[in-house]
CSV table of C-alpha atoms and ligand atoms in Angstrom, one decimal:
chain,number,residue,atom,x,y,z
A,1,MET,CA,190.2,74.1,-17.1
A,2,ILE,CA,189.0,74.8,-20.6
A,3,SER,CA,185.4,75.1,-21.8
A,4,ARG,CA,183.4,73.0,-24.3
A,5,GLY,CA,183.5,76.0,-26.7
A,6,SER,CA,187.3,75.7,-26.9
A,7,TRP,CA,186.8,72.6,-29.0
A,8,SER,CA,184.8,74.2,-31.8
A,9,GLY,CA,187.9,75.2,-33.9
A,10,GLY,CA,189.7,71.9,-33.6
A,11,LEU,CA,191.7,70.3,-30.8
A,12,PRO,CA,192.5,72.8,-28.0
A,13,VAL,CA,196.3,73.0,-27.5
A,14,LEU,CA,197.6,74.5,-24.2
A,15,PRO,CA,201.1,75.2,-23.1
A,16,ARG,CA,200.6,72.3,-20.7
A,17,PRO,CA,199.0,68.8,-21.1
A,18,LEU,CA,195.3,68.7,-20.9
A,19,VAL,CA,193.7,66.6,-18.1
A,20,MET,CA,191.1,64.2,-19.1
A,21,GLY,CA,189.0,62.9,-16.2
A,22,VAL,CA,187.6,59.4,-16.3
A,23,VAL,CA,183.9,58.7,-15.5
A,24,ASN,CA,183.1,55.0,-16.0
A,25,VAL,CA,179.4,54.3,-15.8
A,26,THR,CA,180.0,50.6,-15.5
A,27,PRO,CA,179.4,48.0,-12.8
A,28,ASP,CA,182.7,46.3,-13.6
A,29,SER,CA,185.6,48.6,-14.6
A,30,PHE,CA,188.8,47.5,-12.8
A,31,SER,CA,189.6,51.1,-11.7
A,32,ASP,CA,186.2,52.4,-10.5
A,33,GLY,CA,183.7,49.7,-11.3
A,34,GLY,CA,180.3,50.2,-9.6
A,35,ARG,CA,181.3,53.5,-8.1
A,36,HIS,CA,179.5,55.8,-10.5
A,37,ALA,CA,177.1,53.2,-12.0
A,38,THR,CA,174.0,55.3,-11.7
A,39,THR,CA,173.3,58.3,-14.0
A,40,ASP,CA,173.1,60.7,-11.0
A,41,ALA,CA,176.3,59.4,-9.4
A,42,ALA,CA,178.1,59.6,-12.7
A,43,ILE,CA,177.0,63.2,-13.4
A,44,ALA,CA,177.9,64.3,-9.8
A,45,HIS,CA,181.3,62.7,-10.2
A,46,GLY,CA,181.9,64.4,-13.5
A,47,LEU,CA,181.0,67.8,-12.1
A,48,LEU,CA,183.4,67.1,-9.2
A,49,LEU,CA,186.2,66.3,-11.6
A,50,ARG,CA,185.4,69.4,-13.6
A,51,GLU,CA,185.5,71.5,-10.4
A,52,GLN,CA,188.9,70.0,-9.7
A,53,GLY,CA,190.1,71.3,-13.0
A,54,ALA,CA,189.6,68.5,-15.6
A,55,ASP,CA,189.7,69.9,-19.1
A,56,ILE,CA,187.6,67.1,-20.6
A,57,LEU,CA,185.6,64.2,-19.1
A,58,ASP,CA,185.7,60.8,-20.7
A,59,ILE,CA,182.5,58.9,-20.2
A,60,GLY,CA,182.6,55.1,-20.7
A,61,GLY,CA,179.9,52.5,-20.5
A,62,GLU,CA,182.0,49.4,-21.4
A,63,SER,CA,184.6,47.9,-19.1
A,64,THR,CA,187.8,47.0,-21.0
A,65,ARG,CA,189.4,45.1,-18.1
A,66,PRO,CA,191.1,41.9,-19.2
A,67,GLY,CA,188.5,39.2,-19.5
A,68,ALA,CA,185.5,41.6,-19.3
A,69,THR,CA,182.3,40.6,-21.3
A,70,ARG,CA,180.7,43.3,-23.5
A,71,PRO,CA,177.4,45.0,-22.6
A,72,LEU,CA,174.6,45.0,-25.1
A,73,VAL,CA,174.5,48.2,-27.3
A,74,ALA,CA,171.3,49.2,-25.6
A,75,GLU,CA,172.9,48.9,-22.2
A,76,GLU,CA,175.9,50.9,-23.2
A,77,LEU,CA,173.6,53.7,-24.6
A,78,ASP,CA,171.5,53.8,-21.4
A,79,ARG,CA,174.6,54.2,-19.4
A,80,VAL,CA,176.4,56.9,-21.2
A,81,VAL,CA,173.9,59.1,-23.1
A,82,PRO,CA,172.1,60.7,-20.2
A,83,VAL,CA,175.4,61.4,-18.5
A,84,ILE,CA,176.8,63.1,-21.6
A,85,ARG,CA,173.7,65.1,-22.2
A,86,ALA,CA,173.7,66.4,-18.6
A,87,LEU,CA,177.4,67.3,-18.6
A,88,ALA,CA,177.4,68.9,-22.0
A,89,ALA,CA,174.4,71.1,-20.9
A,90,GLU,CA,176.7,72.3,-18.1
A,91,GLU,CA,179.3,73.4,-20.9
A,92,VAL,CA,181.6,70.6,-19.9
A,93,ALA,CA,183.7,69.2,-22.8
A,94,VAL,CA,182.9,65.5,-23.0
A,95,SER,CA,184.4,62.6,-24.8
A,96,VAL,CA,182.8,59.1,-25.1
A,97,ASP,CA,184.9,56.0,-24.5
A,98,THR,CA,183.3,53.6,-27.0
A,99,MET,CA,184.1,51.2,-29.7
A,100,ARG,CA,180.6,51.2,-31.2
A,101,HIS,CA,179.3,53.4,-33.9
A,102,GLU,CA,175.7,53.5,-32.5
A,103,VAL,CA,177.1,54.8,-29.2
A,104,ALA,CA,179.5,57.2,-30.8
A,105,ALA,CA,176.6,58.7,-32.9
A,106,ALA,CA,174.2,59.0,-29.9
A,107,ALA,CA,177.0,60.5,-27.8
A,108,LEU,CA,177.9,63.1,-30.4
A,109,GLU,CA,174.3,64.0,-30.8
A,110,ALA,CA,174.0,64.4,-27.0
A,111,GLY,CA,176.8,66.9,-27.1
A,112,ALA,CA,180.1,65.0,-26.9
A,113,VAL,CA,183.0,66.7,-28.7
A,114,MET,CA,185.3,63.7,-29.1
A,115,VAL,CA,185.2,59.9,-29.5
A,116,ASN,CA,187.8,57.9,-27.6
A,117,ASP,CA,187.9,54.6,-29.4
A,118,VAL,CA,190.2,52.2,-27.6
A,119,SER,CA,190.2,50.0,-30.8
A,120,GLY,CA,191.2,52.8,-33.1
A,121,GLY,CA,188.3,51.8,-35.5
A,122,LEU,CA,189.3,48.2,-35.6
A,123,ALA,CA,186.4,46.8,-33.5
A,124,ASP,CA,183.7,48.7,-35.6
A,125,PRO,CA,185.0,50.6,-38.6
A,126,GLN,CA,181.7,52.5,-38.9
A,127,VAL,CA,182.9,54.5,-35.9
A,128,LEU,CA,185.2,56.3,-38.4
A,129,ASP,CA,182.3,57.3,-40.6
A,130,VAL,CA,180.2,58.6,-37.7
A,131,VAL,CA,183.2,60.7,-36.4
A,132,ALA,CA,183.8,62.1,-39.9
A,133,GLU,CA,180.1,63.0,-40.4
A,134,HIS,CA,180.0,64.9,-37.1
A,135,GLY,CA,183.4,66.6,-37.7
A,136,ALA,CA,184.3,65.4,-34.2
A,137,ALA,CA,187.7,64.8,-32.6
A,138,TYR,CA,188.9,61.2,-32.4
A,139,VAL,CA,191.3,59.3,-30.2
A,140,VAL,CA,193.0,56.4,-32.0
A,141,MET,CA,194.3,54.1,-29.3
A,142,HIS,CA,196.7,51.2,-30.0
A,143,TRP,CA,194.7,47.9,-29.7
A,144,ARG,CA,194.9,44.4,-31.0
A,145,ALA,CA,191.8,42.5,-29.8
A,146,HIS,CA,189.0,42.6,-27.4
A,147,SER,CA,189.7,42.1,-23.7
A,148,GLU,CA,189.0,38.3,-23.5
A,149,VAL,CA,192.0,37.6,-25.7
A,150,MET,CA,194.2,40.7,-25.8
A,151,GLN,CA,196.9,39.6,-23.5
A,152,GLN,CA,197.7,36.6,-25.7
A,153,LEU,CA,198.7,39.2,-28.4
A,154,ALA,CA,201.2,41.0,-26.2
A,155,THR,CA,204.2,40.0,-28.3
A,156,TYR,CA,206.5,42.4,-30.0
A,157,ASP,CA,210.0,42.4,-31.5
A,158,ASP,CA,210.2,46.2,-30.9
A,159,VAL,CA,207.2,47.5,-29.0
A,160,LEU,CA,207.8,51.2,-29.8
A,161,VAL,CA,208.2,50.6,-33.5
A,162,GLU,CA,205.2,48.2,-33.8
A,163,VAL,CA,202.9,50.4,-31.8
A,164,ARG,CA,203.9,53.4,-33.8
A,165,ASP,CA,203.4,51.6,-37.1
A,166,GLU,CA,200.1,50.1,-36.2
A,167,LEU,CA,198.9,53.5,-35.0
A,168,ALA,CA,200.0,55.0,-38.3
A,169,GLN,CA,197.8,52.5,-40.2
A,170,ARG,CA,194.8,53.3,-38.1
A,171,LEU,CA,195.4,57.1,-38.6
A,172,GLU,CA,195.5,56.4,-42.3
A,173,ALA,CA,192.1,54.6,-42.1
A,174,ALA,CA,190.6,57.5,-40.1
A,175,ARG,CA,191.8,60.0,-42.6
A,176,ALA,CA,190.6,57.9,-45.5
A,177,ALA,CA,187.1,57.8,-43.9
A,178,GLY,CA,187.1,61.6,-43.8
A,179,VAL,CA,188.0,62.2,-40.1
A,180,ASP,CA,189.4,65.8,-39.8
A,181,PRO,CA,193.2,65.3,-39.7
A,182,ALA,CA,193.4,68.3,-37.3
A,183,ARG,CA,191.2,66.5,-34.8
A,184,LEU,CA,193.1,63.2,-34.5
A,185,VAL,CA,194.9,62.1,-31.3
A,186,VAL,CA,196.9,58.9,-30.7
A,187,ASP,CA,197.3,56.9,-27.6
A,188,PRO,CA,199.8,54.0,-27.1
A,189,GLY,CA,197.2,52.0,-25.2
A,190,LEU,CA,199.0,51.1,-22.0
A,191,GLY,CA,197.9,47.7,-20.7
A,192,PHE,CA,196.0,46.8,-24.0
A,193,ALA,CA,197.9,43.8,-25.4
A,194,LYS,CA,200.9,45.0,-23.4
A,195,THR,CA,202.9,43.5,-20.6
A,196,ALA,CA,204.2,45.7,-17.8
A,197,GLU,CA,207.6,45.8,-19.5
A,198,HIS,CA,205.9,47.0,-22.8
A,199,ASN,CA,204.2,49.7,-20.8
A,200,TRP,CA,207.4,50.9,-19.3
A,201,GLU,CA,209.2,50.9,-22.7
A,202,LEU,CA,206.4,52.9,-24.2
A,203,LEU,CA,206.5,55.4,-21.3
A,204,ARG,CA,210.2,55.7,-21.8
A,205,GLY,CA,209.9,56.3,-25.5
A,206,LEU,CA,206.8,58.6,-25.9
A,207,PRO,CA,208.7,61.0,-28.2
A,208,GLU,CA,208.9,58.1,-30.6
A,209,LEU,CA,205.2,58.8,-31.4
A,210,ASP,CA,206.0,62.4,-32.4
A,211,SER,CA,206.8,61.2,-35.9
A,212,LEU,CA,203.1,60.5,-36.4
A,213,ASP,CA,202.6,64.2,-36.2
A,214,VAL,CA,199.5,63.9,-34.1
A,215,PRO,CA,198.9,64.9,-30.4
A,216,VAL,CA,199.5,62.1,-27.9
A,217,LEU,CA,197.2,61.1,-25.1
A,218,VAL,CA,198.4,58.7,-22.3
A,219,GLY,CA,196.4,56.7,-19.9
A,220,SER,CA,198.3,55.1,-17.1
A,221,SER,CA,196.0,55.8,-14.2
A,222,ARG,CA,195.4,52.9,-11.7
A,223,LYS,CA,196.6,50.3,-14.2
A,224,SER,CA,197.9,46.9,-13.1
A,225,PHE,CA,201.5,47.5,-14.0
A,226,LEU,CA,201.5,50.1,-11.2
A,227,GLY,CA,199.8,47.5,-8.8
A,228,SER,CA,202.6,45.1,-9.5
A,229,LEU,CA,205.4,47.7,-9.3
A,230,LEU,CA,204.1,48.7,-5.8
A,231,ALA,CA,203.3,45.1,-4.6
A,232,GLY,CA,203.5,44.4,-0.9
A,233,PRO,CA,206.2,42.1,0.6
A,234,ASP,CA,203.9,39.1,0.1
A,235,GLY,CA,203.7,39.9,-3.6
A,236,SER,CA,200.0,41.1,-3.6
A,237,PRO,CA,199.4,44.0,-5.9
A,238,ARG,CA,198.9,47.5,-4.5
A,239,PRO,CA,195.1,48.0,-4.4
A,240,VAL,CA,193.6,50.1,-7.3
A,241,HIS,CA,192.7,53.1,-5.1
A,242,ASP,CA,196.2,53.3,-3.6
A,243,ARG,CA,198.2,53.9,-6.8
A,244,GLU,CA,197.6,57.6,-7.1
A,245,ALA,CA,201.1,58.8,-6.0
A,246,ALA,CA,202.7,56.6,-8.6
A,247,ASN,CA,200.3,57.9,-11.2
A,248,VAL,CA,201.2,61.4,-10.4
A,249,ALA,CA,204.8,60.5,-11.0
A,250,LEU,CA,203.8,59.1,-14.4
A,251,THR,CA,201.9,62.3,-15.2
A,252,THR,CA,205.1,64.1,-14.5
A,253,ILE,CA,207.1,61.8,-16.8
A,254,ALA,CA,204.5,62.2,-19.6
A,255,ALA,CA,204.3,66.0,-19.2
A,256,ILE,CA,208.1,66.3,-19.4
A,257,GLN,CA,207.9,64.3,-22.6
A,258,GLY,CA,205.5,66.8,-24.0
A,259,VAL,CA,202.2,64.8,-24.3
A,260,TRP,CA,199.0,66.6,-25.3
A,261,ALA,CA,196.9,65.1,-22.6
A,262,VAL,CA,196.7,62.6,-19.7
A,263,ARG,CA,193.7,60.4,-19.0
A,264,VAL,CA,193.3,60.1,-15.2
A,265,HIS,CA,190.8,59.0,-12.6
A,266,GLU,CA,192.0,61.6,-10.0
A,267,VAL,CA,192.5,65.0,-11.4
A,268,ARG,CA,194.0,67.1,-8.6
A,269,GLY,CA,197.4,65.4,-8.2
A,270,SER,CA,198.0,65.2,-12.0
A,271,LEU,CA,197.1,68.8,-12.4
A,272,ASP,CA,199.5,69.8,-9.6
A,273,ALA,CA,202.3,67.7,-11.3
A,274,ILE,CA,201.5,69.5,-14.7
A,275,LYS,CA,201.8,72.9,-13.0
A,276,VAL,CA,205.1,71.9,-11.5
A,277,VAL,CA,206.5,70.8,-14.9
A,278,THR,CA,205.1,73.9,-16.6
A,279,ARG,CA,206.7,76.2,-14.1
A,280,TRP,CA,210.0,74.1,-14.2
A,281,ARG,CA,210.1,74.7,-18.0
A,282,GLY,CA,209.9,78.4,-17.3
A,283,ASP,CA,206.3,79.0,-18.3
A,284,GLN,CA,203.4,80.2,-16.2
A,285,PRO,CA,200.8,77.5,-15.4
A,286,THR,CA,197.3,78.2,-16.8
B,1,PMM,N1,192.3,52.9,-20.7
B,1,PMM,C1,191.1,52.4,-20.3
B,1,PMM,C2,189.9,52.8,-20.9
B,1,PMM,N2,189.9,53.7,-21.9
B,1,PMM,N3,191.1,55.1,-23.3
B,1,PMM,C3,192.3,55.6,-23.7
B,1,PMM,N4,192.3,56.5,-24.7
B,1,PMM,N5,193.5,55.3,-23.2
B,1,PMM,C4,193.5,54.4,-22.1
B,1,PMM,O1,194.6,54.1,-21.7
B,1,PMM,C5,192.3,53.8,-21.7
B,1,PMM,C6,191.1,54.2,-22.3
B,1,PMM,C7,191.1,51.4,-19.2
B,1,PMM,O2,190.1,51.4,-18.3
B,1,PMM,P1,189.8,52.6,-17.2
B,1,PMM,O3,188.7,53.4,-17.8
B,1,PMM,O4,189.3,51.8,-16.0
B,1,PMM,O5,191.0,53.4,-17.0
């Protein structure tokens, strides 16, 4: 676990992937919708994930599940800002999962160190200006459209090349807006305008993103391609809360491929997997 202060000089880089713990303060996220929907429950969950070893907590107030409708800006602010303020006061490093500049600004003012924008600045380009003004870290995720329509855009000739090239364009936009190049992170956006097959191809080819010369974050936790992989004999997907062993396997795969961080709902198993990979490489786990 690393402290909030470790972010002051740029992105912390460890000899192992960082673990980003997810705290969704939403009534409707597919993975944990409704579980931490009150401020107090979300703060308590965040502190629990920190205790389990999360290096950073990602606080989100908008569900991005396929078909989700967007909350009002005021609703999103009410959901995330008090949680971020309370966790930052406990010296936890916090990122805000938002596509809106108003929410990014309020979150950074409340103490967040990073903006995790699943649209990479496409949904609201002013997010880039806010991040630049605050000198914050910024996750550029690969994205093509909002949840209602994104799966219609899951068409690629070569998913690895197209995701990499589209991320390169978004990185360029972020740099042009003045975002600190040393604080940029990319994410292939598993499940966002991707079929299961696209997700597997991306997970097989993570080093393809190395040419972007930016640290890579991967979020596979609880996603539906794991549900279908692990479907029961009747074809029904494995329930969301019973996909953790598979996710730990994916953390192992991502760690072996040298990612900078993994975004997970359950911290303990992924941290164990990361320790195993670190030791297997010949280093001592931190
Ligand atoms: N996935 C979700 C939400 N935010 N952010 C990043 N950077 N990468 C992801 O893969 C990602 C994300 C999907 O929803 P969840 O919060 O229920 O996991």
